[in-house]
mmCIF file of C-alpha atoms and ligand atoms in Angstrom:
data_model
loop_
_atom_site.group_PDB
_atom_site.id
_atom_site.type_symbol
_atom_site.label_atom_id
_atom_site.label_comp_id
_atom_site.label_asym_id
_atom_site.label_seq_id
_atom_site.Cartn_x
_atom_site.Cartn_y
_atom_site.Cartn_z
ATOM 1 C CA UNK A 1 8.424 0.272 23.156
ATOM 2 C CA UNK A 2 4.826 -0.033 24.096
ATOM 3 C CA UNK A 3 3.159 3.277 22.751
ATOM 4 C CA UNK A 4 -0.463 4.334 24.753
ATOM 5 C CA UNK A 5 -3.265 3.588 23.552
ATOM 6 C CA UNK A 6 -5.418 6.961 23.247
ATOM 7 C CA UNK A 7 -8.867 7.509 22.090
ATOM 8 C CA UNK A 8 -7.274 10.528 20.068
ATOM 9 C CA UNK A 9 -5.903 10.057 16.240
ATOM 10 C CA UNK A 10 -2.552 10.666 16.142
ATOM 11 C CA UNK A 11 -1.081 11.004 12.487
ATOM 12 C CA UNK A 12 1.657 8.456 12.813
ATOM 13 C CA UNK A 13 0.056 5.983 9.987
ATOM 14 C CA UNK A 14 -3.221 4.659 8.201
ATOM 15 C CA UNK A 15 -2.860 1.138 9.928
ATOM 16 C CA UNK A 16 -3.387 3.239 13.591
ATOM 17 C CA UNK A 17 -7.123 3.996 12.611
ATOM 18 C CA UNK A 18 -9.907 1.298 13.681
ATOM 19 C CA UNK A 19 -11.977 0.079 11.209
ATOM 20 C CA UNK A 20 -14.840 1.753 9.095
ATOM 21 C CA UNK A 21 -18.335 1.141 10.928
ATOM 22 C CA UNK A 22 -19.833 -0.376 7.593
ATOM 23 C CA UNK A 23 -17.038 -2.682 7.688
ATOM 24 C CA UNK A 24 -17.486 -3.954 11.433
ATOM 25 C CA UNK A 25 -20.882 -4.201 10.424
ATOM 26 C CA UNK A 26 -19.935 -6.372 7.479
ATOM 27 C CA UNK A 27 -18.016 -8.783 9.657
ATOM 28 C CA UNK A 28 -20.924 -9.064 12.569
ATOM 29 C CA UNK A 29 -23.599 -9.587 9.630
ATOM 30 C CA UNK A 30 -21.186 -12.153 8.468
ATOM 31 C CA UNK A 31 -21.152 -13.986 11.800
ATOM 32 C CA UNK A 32 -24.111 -15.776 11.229
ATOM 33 C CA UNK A 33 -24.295 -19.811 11.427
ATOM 34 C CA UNK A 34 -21.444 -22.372 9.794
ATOM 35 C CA UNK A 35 -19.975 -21.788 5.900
ATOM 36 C CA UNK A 36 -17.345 -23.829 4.625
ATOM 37 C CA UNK A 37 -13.677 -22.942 5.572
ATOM 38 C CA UNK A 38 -10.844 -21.697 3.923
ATOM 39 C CA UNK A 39 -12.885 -19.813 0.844
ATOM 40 C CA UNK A 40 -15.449 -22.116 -0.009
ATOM 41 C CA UNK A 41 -18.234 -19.855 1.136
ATOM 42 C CA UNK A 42 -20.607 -17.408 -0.261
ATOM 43 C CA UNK A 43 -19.226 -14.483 0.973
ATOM 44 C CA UNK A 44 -15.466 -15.297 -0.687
ATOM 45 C CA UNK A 45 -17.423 -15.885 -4.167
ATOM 46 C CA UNK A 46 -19.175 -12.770 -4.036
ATOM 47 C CA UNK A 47 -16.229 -10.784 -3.044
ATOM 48 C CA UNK A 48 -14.313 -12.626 -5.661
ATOM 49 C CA UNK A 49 -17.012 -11.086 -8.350
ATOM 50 C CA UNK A 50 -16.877 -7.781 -7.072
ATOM 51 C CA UNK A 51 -12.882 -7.829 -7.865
ATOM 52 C CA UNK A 52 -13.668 -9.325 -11.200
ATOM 53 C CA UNK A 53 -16.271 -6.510 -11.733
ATOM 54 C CA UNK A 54 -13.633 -3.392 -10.121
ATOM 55 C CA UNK A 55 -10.376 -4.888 -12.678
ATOM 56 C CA UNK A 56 -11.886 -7.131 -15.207
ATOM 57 C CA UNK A 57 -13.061 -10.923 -15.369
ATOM 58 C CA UNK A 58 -9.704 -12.350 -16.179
ATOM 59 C CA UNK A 59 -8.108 -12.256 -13.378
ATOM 60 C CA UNK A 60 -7.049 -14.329 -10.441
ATOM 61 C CA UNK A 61 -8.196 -12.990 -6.734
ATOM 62 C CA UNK A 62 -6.715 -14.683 -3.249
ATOM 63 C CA UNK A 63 -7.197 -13.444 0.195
ATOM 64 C CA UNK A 64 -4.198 -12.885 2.772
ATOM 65 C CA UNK A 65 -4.016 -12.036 6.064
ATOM 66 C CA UNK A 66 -1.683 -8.589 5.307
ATOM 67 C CA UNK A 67 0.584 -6.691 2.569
ATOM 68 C CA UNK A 68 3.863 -8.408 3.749
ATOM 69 C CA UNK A 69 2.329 -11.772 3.040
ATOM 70 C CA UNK A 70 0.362 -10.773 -0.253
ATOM 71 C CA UNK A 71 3.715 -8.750 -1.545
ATOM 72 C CA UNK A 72 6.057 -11.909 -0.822
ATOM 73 C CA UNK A 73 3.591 -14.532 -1.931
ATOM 74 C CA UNK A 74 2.314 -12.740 -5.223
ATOM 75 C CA UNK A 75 6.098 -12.056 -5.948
ATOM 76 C CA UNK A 76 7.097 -15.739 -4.684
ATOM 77 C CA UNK A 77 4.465 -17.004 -7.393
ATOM 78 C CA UNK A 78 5.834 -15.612 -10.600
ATOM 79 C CA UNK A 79 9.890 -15.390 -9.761
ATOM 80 C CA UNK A 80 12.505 -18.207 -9.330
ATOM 81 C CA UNK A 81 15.662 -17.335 -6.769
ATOM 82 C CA UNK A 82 17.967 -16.768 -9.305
ATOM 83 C CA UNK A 83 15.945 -13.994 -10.345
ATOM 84 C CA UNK A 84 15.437 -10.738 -9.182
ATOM 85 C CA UNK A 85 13.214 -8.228 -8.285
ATOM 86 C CA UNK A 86 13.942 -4.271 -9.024
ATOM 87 C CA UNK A 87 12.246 -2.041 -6.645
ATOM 88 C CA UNK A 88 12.814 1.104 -5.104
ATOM 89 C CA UNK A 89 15.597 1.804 -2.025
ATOM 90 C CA UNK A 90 12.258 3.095 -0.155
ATOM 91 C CA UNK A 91 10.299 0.332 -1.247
ATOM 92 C CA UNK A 92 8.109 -1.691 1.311
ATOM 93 C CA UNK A 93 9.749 -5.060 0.382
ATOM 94 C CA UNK A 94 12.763 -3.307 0.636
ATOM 95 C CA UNK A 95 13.208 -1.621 4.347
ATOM 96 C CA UNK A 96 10.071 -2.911 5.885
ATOM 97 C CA UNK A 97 9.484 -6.685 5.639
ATOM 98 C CA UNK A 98 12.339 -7.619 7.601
ATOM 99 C CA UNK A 99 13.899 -9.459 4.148
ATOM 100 C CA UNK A 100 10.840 -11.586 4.420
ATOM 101 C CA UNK A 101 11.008 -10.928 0.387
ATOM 102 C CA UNK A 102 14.425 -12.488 -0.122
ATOM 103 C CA UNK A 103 13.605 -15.389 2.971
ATOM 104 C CA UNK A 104 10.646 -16.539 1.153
ATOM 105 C CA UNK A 105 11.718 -15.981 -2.996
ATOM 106 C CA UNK A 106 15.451 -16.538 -2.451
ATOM 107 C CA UNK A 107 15.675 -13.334 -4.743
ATOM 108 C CA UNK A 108 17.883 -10.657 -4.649
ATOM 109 C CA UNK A 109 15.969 -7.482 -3.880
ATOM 110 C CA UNK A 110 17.617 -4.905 -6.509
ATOM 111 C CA UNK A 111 17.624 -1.444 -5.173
ATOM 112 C CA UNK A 112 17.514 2.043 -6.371
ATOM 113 C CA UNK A 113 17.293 5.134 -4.750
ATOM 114 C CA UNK A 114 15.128 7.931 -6.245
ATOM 115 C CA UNK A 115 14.229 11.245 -5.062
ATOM 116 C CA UNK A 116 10.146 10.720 -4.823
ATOM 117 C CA UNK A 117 9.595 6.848 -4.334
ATOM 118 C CA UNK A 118 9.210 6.489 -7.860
ATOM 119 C CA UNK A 119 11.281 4.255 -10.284
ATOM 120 C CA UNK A 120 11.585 5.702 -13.624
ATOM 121 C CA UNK A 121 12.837 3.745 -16.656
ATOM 122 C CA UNK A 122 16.035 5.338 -16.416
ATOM 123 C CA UNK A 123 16.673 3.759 -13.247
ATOM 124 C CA UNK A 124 15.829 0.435 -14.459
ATOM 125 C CA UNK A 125 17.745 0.070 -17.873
ATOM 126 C CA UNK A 126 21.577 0.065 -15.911
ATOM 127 C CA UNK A 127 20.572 -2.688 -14.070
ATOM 128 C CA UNK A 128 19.555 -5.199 -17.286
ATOM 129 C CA UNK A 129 23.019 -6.340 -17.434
ATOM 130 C CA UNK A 130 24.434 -9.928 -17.306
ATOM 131 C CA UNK A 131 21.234 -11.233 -19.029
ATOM 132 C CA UNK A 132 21.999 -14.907 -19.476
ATOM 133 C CA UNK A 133 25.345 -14.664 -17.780
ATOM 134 C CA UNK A 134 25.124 -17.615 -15.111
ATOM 135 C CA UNK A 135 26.915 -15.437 -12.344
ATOM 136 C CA UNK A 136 24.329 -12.522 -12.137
ATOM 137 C CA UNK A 137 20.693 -12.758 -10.633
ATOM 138 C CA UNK A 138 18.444 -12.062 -13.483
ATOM 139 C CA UNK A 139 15.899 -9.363 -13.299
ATOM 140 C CA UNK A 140 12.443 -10.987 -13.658
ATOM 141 C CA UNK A 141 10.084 -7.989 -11.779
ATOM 142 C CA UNK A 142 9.770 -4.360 -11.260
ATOM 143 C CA UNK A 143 7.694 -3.659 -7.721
ATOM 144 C CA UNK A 144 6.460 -0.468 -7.139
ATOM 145 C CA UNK A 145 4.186 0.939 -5.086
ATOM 146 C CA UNK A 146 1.245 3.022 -5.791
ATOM 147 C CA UNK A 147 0.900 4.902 -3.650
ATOM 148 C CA UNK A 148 4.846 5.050 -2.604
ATOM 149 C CA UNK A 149 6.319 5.354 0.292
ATOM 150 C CA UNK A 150 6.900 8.826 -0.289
ATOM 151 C CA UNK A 151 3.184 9.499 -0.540
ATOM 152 C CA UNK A 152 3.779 10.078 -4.136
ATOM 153 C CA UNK A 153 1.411 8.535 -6.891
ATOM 154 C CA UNK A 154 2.560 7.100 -10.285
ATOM 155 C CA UNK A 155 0.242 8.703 -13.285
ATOM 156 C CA UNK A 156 -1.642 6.726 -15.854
ATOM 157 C CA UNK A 157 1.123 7.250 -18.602
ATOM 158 C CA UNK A 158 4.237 6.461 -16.349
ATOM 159 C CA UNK A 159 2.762 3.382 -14.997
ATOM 160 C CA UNK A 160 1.914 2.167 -18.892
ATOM 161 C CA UNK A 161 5.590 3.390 -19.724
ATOM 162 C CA UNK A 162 7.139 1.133 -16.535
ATOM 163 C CA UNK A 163 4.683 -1.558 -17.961
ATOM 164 C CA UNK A 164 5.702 -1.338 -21.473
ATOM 165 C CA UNK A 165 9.219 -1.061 -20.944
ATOM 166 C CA UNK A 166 9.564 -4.080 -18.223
ATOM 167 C CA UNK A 167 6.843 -6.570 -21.109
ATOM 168 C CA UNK A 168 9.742 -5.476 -23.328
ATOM 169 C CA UNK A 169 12.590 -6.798 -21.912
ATOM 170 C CA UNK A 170 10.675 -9.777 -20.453
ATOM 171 C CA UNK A 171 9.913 -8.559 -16.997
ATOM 172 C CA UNK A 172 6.737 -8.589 -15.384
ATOM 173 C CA UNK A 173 5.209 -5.289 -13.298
ATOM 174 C CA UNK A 174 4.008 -6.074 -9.888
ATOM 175 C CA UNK A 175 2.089 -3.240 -7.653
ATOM 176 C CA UNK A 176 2.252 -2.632 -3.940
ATOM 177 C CA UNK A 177 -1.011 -1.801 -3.479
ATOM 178 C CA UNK A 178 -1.286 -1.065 0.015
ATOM 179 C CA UNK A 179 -2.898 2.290 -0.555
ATOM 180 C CA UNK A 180 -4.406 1.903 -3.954
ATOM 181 C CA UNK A 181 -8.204 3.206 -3.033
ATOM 182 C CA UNK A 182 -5.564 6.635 -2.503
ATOM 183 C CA UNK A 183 -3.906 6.218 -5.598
ATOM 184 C CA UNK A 184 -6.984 5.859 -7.550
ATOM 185 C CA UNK A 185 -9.182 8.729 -6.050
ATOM 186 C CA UNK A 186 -6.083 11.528 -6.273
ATOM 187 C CA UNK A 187 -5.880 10.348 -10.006
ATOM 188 C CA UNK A 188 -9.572 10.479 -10.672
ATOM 189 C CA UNK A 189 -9.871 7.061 -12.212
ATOM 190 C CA UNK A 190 -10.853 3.529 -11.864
ATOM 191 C CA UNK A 191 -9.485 1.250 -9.778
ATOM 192 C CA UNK A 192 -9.098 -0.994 -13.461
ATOM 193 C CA UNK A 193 -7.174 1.919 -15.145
ATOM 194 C CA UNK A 194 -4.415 1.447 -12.775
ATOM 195 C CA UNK A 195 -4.151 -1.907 -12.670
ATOM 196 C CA UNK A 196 -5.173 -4.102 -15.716
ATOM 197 C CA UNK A 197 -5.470 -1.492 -18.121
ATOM 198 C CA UNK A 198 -2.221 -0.191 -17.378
ATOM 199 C CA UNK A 199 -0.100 -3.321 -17.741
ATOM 200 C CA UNK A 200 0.016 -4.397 -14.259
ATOM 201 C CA UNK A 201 0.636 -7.810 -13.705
ATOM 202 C CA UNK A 202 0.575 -8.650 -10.284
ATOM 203 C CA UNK A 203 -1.065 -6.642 -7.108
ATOM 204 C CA UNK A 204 -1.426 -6.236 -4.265
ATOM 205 C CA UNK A 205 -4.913 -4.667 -3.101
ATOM 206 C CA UNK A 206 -4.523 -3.283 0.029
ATOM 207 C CA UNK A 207 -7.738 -3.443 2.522
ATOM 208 C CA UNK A 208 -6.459 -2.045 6.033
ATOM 209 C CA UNK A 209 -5.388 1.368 5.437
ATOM 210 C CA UNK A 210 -9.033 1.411 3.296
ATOM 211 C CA UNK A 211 -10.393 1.151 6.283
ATOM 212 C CA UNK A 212 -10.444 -2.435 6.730
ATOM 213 C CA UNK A 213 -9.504 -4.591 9.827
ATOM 214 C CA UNK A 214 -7.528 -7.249 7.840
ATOM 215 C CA UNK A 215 -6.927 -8.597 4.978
ATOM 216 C CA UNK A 216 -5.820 -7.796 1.590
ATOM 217 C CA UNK A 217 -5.796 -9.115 -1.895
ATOM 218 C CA UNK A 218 -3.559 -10.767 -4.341
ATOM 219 C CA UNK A 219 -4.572 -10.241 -7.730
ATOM 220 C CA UNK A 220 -2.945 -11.832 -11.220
ATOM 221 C CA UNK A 221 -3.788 -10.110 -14.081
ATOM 222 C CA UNK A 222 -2.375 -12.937 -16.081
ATOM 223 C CA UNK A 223 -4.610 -16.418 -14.421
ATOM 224 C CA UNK A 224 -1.235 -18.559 -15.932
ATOM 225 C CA UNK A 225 0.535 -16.994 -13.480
ATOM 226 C CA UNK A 226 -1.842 -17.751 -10.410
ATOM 227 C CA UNK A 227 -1.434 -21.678 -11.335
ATOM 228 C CA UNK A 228 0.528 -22.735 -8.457
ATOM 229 C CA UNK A 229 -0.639 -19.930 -5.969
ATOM 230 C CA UNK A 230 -3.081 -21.913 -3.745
ATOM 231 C CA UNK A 231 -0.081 -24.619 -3.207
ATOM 232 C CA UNK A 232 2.308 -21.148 -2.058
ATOM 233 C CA UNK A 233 -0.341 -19.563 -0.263
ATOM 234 C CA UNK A 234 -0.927 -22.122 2.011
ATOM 235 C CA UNK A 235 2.856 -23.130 2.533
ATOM 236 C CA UNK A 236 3.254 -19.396 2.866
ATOM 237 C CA UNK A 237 0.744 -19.502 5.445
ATOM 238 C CA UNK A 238 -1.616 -16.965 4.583
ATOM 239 C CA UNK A 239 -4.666 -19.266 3.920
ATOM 240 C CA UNK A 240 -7.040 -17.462 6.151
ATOM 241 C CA UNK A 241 -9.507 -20.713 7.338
ATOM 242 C CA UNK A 242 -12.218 -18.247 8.098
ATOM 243 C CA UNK A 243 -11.886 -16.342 4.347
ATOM 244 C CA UNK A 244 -15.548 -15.040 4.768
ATOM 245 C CA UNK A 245 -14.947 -12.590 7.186
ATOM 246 C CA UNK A 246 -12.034 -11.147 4.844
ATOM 247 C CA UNK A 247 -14.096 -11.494 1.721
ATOM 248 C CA UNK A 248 -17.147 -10.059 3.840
ATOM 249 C CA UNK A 249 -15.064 -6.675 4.565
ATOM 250 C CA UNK A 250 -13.889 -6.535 0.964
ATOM 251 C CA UNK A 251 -17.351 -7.248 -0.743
ATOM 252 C CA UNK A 252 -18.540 -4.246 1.638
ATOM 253 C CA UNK A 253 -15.611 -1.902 0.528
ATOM 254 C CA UNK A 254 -15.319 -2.517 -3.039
ATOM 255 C CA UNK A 255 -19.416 -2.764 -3.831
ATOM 256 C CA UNK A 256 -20.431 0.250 -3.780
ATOM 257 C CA UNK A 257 -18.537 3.389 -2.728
ATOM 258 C CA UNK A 258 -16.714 3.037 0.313
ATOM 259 C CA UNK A 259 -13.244 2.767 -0.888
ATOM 260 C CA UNK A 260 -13.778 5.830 -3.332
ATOM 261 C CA UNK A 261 -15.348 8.075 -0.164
ATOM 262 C CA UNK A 262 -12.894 7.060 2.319
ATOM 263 C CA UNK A 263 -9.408 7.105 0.147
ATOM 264 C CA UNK A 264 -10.926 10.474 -0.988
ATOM 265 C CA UNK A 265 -11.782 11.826 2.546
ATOM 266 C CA UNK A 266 -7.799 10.686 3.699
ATOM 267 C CA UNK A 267 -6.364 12.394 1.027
ATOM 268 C CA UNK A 268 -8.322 15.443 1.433
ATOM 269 C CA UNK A 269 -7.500 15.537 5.107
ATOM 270 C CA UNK A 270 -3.588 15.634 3.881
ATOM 271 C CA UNK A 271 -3.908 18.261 2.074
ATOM 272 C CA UNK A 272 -5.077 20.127 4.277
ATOM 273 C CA UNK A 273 -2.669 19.383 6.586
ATOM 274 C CA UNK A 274 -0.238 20.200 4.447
ATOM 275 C CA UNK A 275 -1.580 23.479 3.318
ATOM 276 C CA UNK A 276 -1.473 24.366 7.338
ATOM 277 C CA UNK A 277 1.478 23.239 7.867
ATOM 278 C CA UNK A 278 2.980 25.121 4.887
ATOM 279 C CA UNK A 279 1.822 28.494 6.837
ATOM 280 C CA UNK A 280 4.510 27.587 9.528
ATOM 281 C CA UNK A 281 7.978 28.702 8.114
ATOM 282 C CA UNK A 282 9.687 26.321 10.668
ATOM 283 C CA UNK A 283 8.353 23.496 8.788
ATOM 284 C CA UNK A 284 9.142 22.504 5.126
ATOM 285 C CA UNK A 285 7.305 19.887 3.344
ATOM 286 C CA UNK A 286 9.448 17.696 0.953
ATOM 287 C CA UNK A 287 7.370 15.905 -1.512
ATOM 288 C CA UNK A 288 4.813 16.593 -3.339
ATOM 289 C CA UNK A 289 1.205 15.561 -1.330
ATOM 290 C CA UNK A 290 -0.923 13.484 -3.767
ATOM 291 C CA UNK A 291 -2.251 10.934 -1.766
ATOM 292 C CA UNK A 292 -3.207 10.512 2.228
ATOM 293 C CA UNK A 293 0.843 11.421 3.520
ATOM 294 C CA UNK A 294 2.348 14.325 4.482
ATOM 295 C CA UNK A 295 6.357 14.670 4.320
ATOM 296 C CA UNK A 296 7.821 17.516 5.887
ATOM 297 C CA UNK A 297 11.365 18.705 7.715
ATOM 298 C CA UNK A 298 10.569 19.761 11.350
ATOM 299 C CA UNK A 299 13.559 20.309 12.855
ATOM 300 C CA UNK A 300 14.880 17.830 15.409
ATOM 301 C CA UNK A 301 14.566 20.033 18.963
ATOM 302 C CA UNK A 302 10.637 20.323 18.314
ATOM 303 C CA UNK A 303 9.880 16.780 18.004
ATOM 304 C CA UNK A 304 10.312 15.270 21.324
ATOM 305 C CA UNK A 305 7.860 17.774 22.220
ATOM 306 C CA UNK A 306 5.012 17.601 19.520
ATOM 307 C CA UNK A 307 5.445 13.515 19.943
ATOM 308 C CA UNK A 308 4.373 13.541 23.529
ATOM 309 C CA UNK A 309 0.888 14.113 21.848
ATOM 310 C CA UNK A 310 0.818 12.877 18.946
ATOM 311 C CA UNK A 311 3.060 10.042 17.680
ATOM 312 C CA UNK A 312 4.609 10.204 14.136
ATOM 313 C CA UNK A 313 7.357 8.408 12.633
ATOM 314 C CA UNK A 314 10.921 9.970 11.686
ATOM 315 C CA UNK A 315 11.171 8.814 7.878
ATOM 316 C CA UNK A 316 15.171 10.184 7.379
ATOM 317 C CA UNK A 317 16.415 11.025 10.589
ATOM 318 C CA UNK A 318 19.723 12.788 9.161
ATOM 319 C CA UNK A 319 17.154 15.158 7.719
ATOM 320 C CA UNK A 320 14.634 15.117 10.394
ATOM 321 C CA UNK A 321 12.223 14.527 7.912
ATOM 322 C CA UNK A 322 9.106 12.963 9.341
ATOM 323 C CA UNK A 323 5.879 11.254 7.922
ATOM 324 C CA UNK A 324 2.300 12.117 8.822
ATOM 325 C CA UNK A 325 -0.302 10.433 7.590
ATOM 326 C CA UNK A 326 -4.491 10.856 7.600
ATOM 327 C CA UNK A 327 -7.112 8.278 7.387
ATOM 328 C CA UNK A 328 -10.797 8.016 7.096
ATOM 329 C CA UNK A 329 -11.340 8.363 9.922
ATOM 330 C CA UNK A 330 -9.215 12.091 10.651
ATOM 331 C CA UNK A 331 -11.136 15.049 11.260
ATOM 332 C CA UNK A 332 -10.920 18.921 10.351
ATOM 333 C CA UNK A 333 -10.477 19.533 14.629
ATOM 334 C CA UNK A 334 -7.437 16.698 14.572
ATOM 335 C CA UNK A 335 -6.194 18.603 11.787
ATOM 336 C CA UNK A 336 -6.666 21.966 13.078
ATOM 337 C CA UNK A 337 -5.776 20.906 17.021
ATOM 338 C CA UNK A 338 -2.372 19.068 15.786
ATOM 339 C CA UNK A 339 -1.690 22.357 13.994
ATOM 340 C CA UNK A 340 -2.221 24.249 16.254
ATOM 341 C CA UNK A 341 0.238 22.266 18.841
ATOM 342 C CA UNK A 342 3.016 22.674 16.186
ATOM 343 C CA UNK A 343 2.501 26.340 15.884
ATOM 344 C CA UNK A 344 2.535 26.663 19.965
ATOM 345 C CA UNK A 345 5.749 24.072 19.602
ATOM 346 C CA UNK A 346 7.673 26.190 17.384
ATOM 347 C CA UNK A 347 7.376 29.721 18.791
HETATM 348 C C1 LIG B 401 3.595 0.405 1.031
HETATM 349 C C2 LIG B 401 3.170 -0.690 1.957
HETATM 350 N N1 LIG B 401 3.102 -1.937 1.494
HETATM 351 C C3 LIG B 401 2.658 -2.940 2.264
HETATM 352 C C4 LIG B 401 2.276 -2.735 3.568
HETATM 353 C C5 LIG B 401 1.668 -3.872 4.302
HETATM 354 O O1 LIG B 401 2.255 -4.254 5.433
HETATM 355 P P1 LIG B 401 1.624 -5.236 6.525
HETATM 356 O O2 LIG B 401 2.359 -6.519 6.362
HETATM 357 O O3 LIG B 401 1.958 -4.539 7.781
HETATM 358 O O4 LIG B 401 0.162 -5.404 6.293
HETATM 359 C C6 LIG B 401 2.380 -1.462 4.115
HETATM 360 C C7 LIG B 401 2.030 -1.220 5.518
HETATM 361 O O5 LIG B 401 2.472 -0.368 6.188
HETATM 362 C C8 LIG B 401 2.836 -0.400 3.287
HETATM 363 O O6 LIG B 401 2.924 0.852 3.752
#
């Protein structure tokens, strides 16, 4: 269904805003005469030092075109397809790569439902069965997602606990970083502190929902493991030819402040959408709000009408539970305008 194209911000995701102005400037300043193809430019080493400077100098940094590619190919690089990879039901990789995870690995995607988007070790240890039995997939990975898809954020200590359990029983701990820059600012650290420090061993750095207009990042904390990844990334086909003008939008995020200002300025906007929302008894929010999305019940007969002006997605339908999300780009009158719609909706 073709959805119209407004000049208004809706709330339906972080992927509907344009792009930062610093970034389009990045990629028109970037424009200029003829660099080498397919990374072996300037602008890709720079960027690639910037990384190294954010999470630490051993490390292994590729470009990709998007988060579906960087999630299958960093996962592709350190599995085999008898393995498997334990993730949450909610999980990206699980509901919303069309199985492109399992295509492309040949892994079995291992499943568990939890309340919050979060994977605990408690949901992990049942499944470390069978290990060495030749008729069950072997768990190799944990994915989760920081932020998850329940706009929930994983703290310092559970992250090292998910880390230290899964280098314990000889798993590795990859990240869905699509929303990171969030993760990091609603925690109040580095970027590093959630990543290397923590015991994360494969990411993936998220650029669009930064503010970006493509492109994202996969990082190995471990540069063993990156060994074969320029052989899968190009049979994966995400070897961008023109890899300046992704490492040219990345150098401009991740250099100074830009990430930090606009993750913080998305996640402020959310809460205060929430804490408006919260005012309307009609509506019930359902998880916690620590990053830049907003979960909340609104019952079924009002959204037909609030979705004529502003799209959103229906996250459980059974529930009517729906997802809003901000960007860096929403404003105190989107905020206060939606808000005021919804209160006018539900009277
Ligand atoms: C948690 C998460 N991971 C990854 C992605 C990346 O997806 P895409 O392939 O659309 O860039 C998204 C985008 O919506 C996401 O929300």
């Amino acid at each position: 269904m073709t959805k119209p194209v407004s000049r208004s911000r809706s709330f339906a995701s972080d992927n509907n805003a344009g792009v930062h102005p610093e970034v389009i400037e990045a990629i028109r300043k970037a424009n200029e005469g003829h660099v080498i193809a397919y990374g072996d430019d300037p602008y890709t080493a720079r960027a690639i030092r910037v990384f190294e400077e954010r999470l630490g100098r051993n490390i292994k940094v590729f470009f990709v075109f998007g988060g579906t590619g960087a999630n299958v190919l960093g996962l592709k690089a350190v599995t085999k397809s008898h393995e498997a990879v334990i993730c949450a039901a909610t999980a990206h990789i699980n509901v919303d790569e069309c199985g492109a995870p399992e295509k492309f690995t040949g892994c079995k995607l291992l499943s568990v439902e939890t309340p919050d988007g979060k994977l605990r070790v408690e949901h992990i240890k049942p499944l470390l069965h069978g290990i060495g039995f030749e008729h069950h997939v072997q768990p190799r990975v944990i994915s989760i997602s920081q932020v998850t898809e329940m706009g929930t954020v994983y703290t310092v200590r559970e992250l090292k606990e998910l880390a230290t359990f899964a280098h314990k029983n000889n798993l590795l701990l990859h990240m869905d970083g699509a929303r990171i820059a969030n993760a990091a600012v609603s925690l109040n650290t580095s970027l590093k502190e959630i990543t290397a420090d923590a015991g994360v061993d494969v990411l993936s750095f998220g650029g669009a929902k930064n503010g970006m207009m493509y492109g994202e990042a996969v990082v190995f904390f471990n540069p063993k493991m990156a060994n074969d990844f320029k052989y899968i990334r190009k049979q994966g086909m995400h070897l961008p030819s023109k890899m300046r003008f992704i490492a040219a939008q990345f150098e401009t995020l991740l250099s100074g402040d830009l990430w930090r200002l606009s993750a913080t300025h998305a996640n402020r906007m959310a809460q205060m959408l929430a804490s408006e929302l919260r005012k309307i008894k009609q509506i019930e929010i359902t998880q916690p709000v620590e990053a830049n999305g907003v979960f909340a019940i609104v019952p079924k007969k009002y959204v037909p009408q609030l979705q004529k002006k502003y799209f959103f997605y229906i996250w459980n339908e059974e529930i009517s539970e729906v997802r809003f999300m901000t960007s860096f780009d929403t404003t105190e009158e989107d905020i206060e305008e939606f808000v005021a719609l919804v209160r006018k909706t539900v009277k």
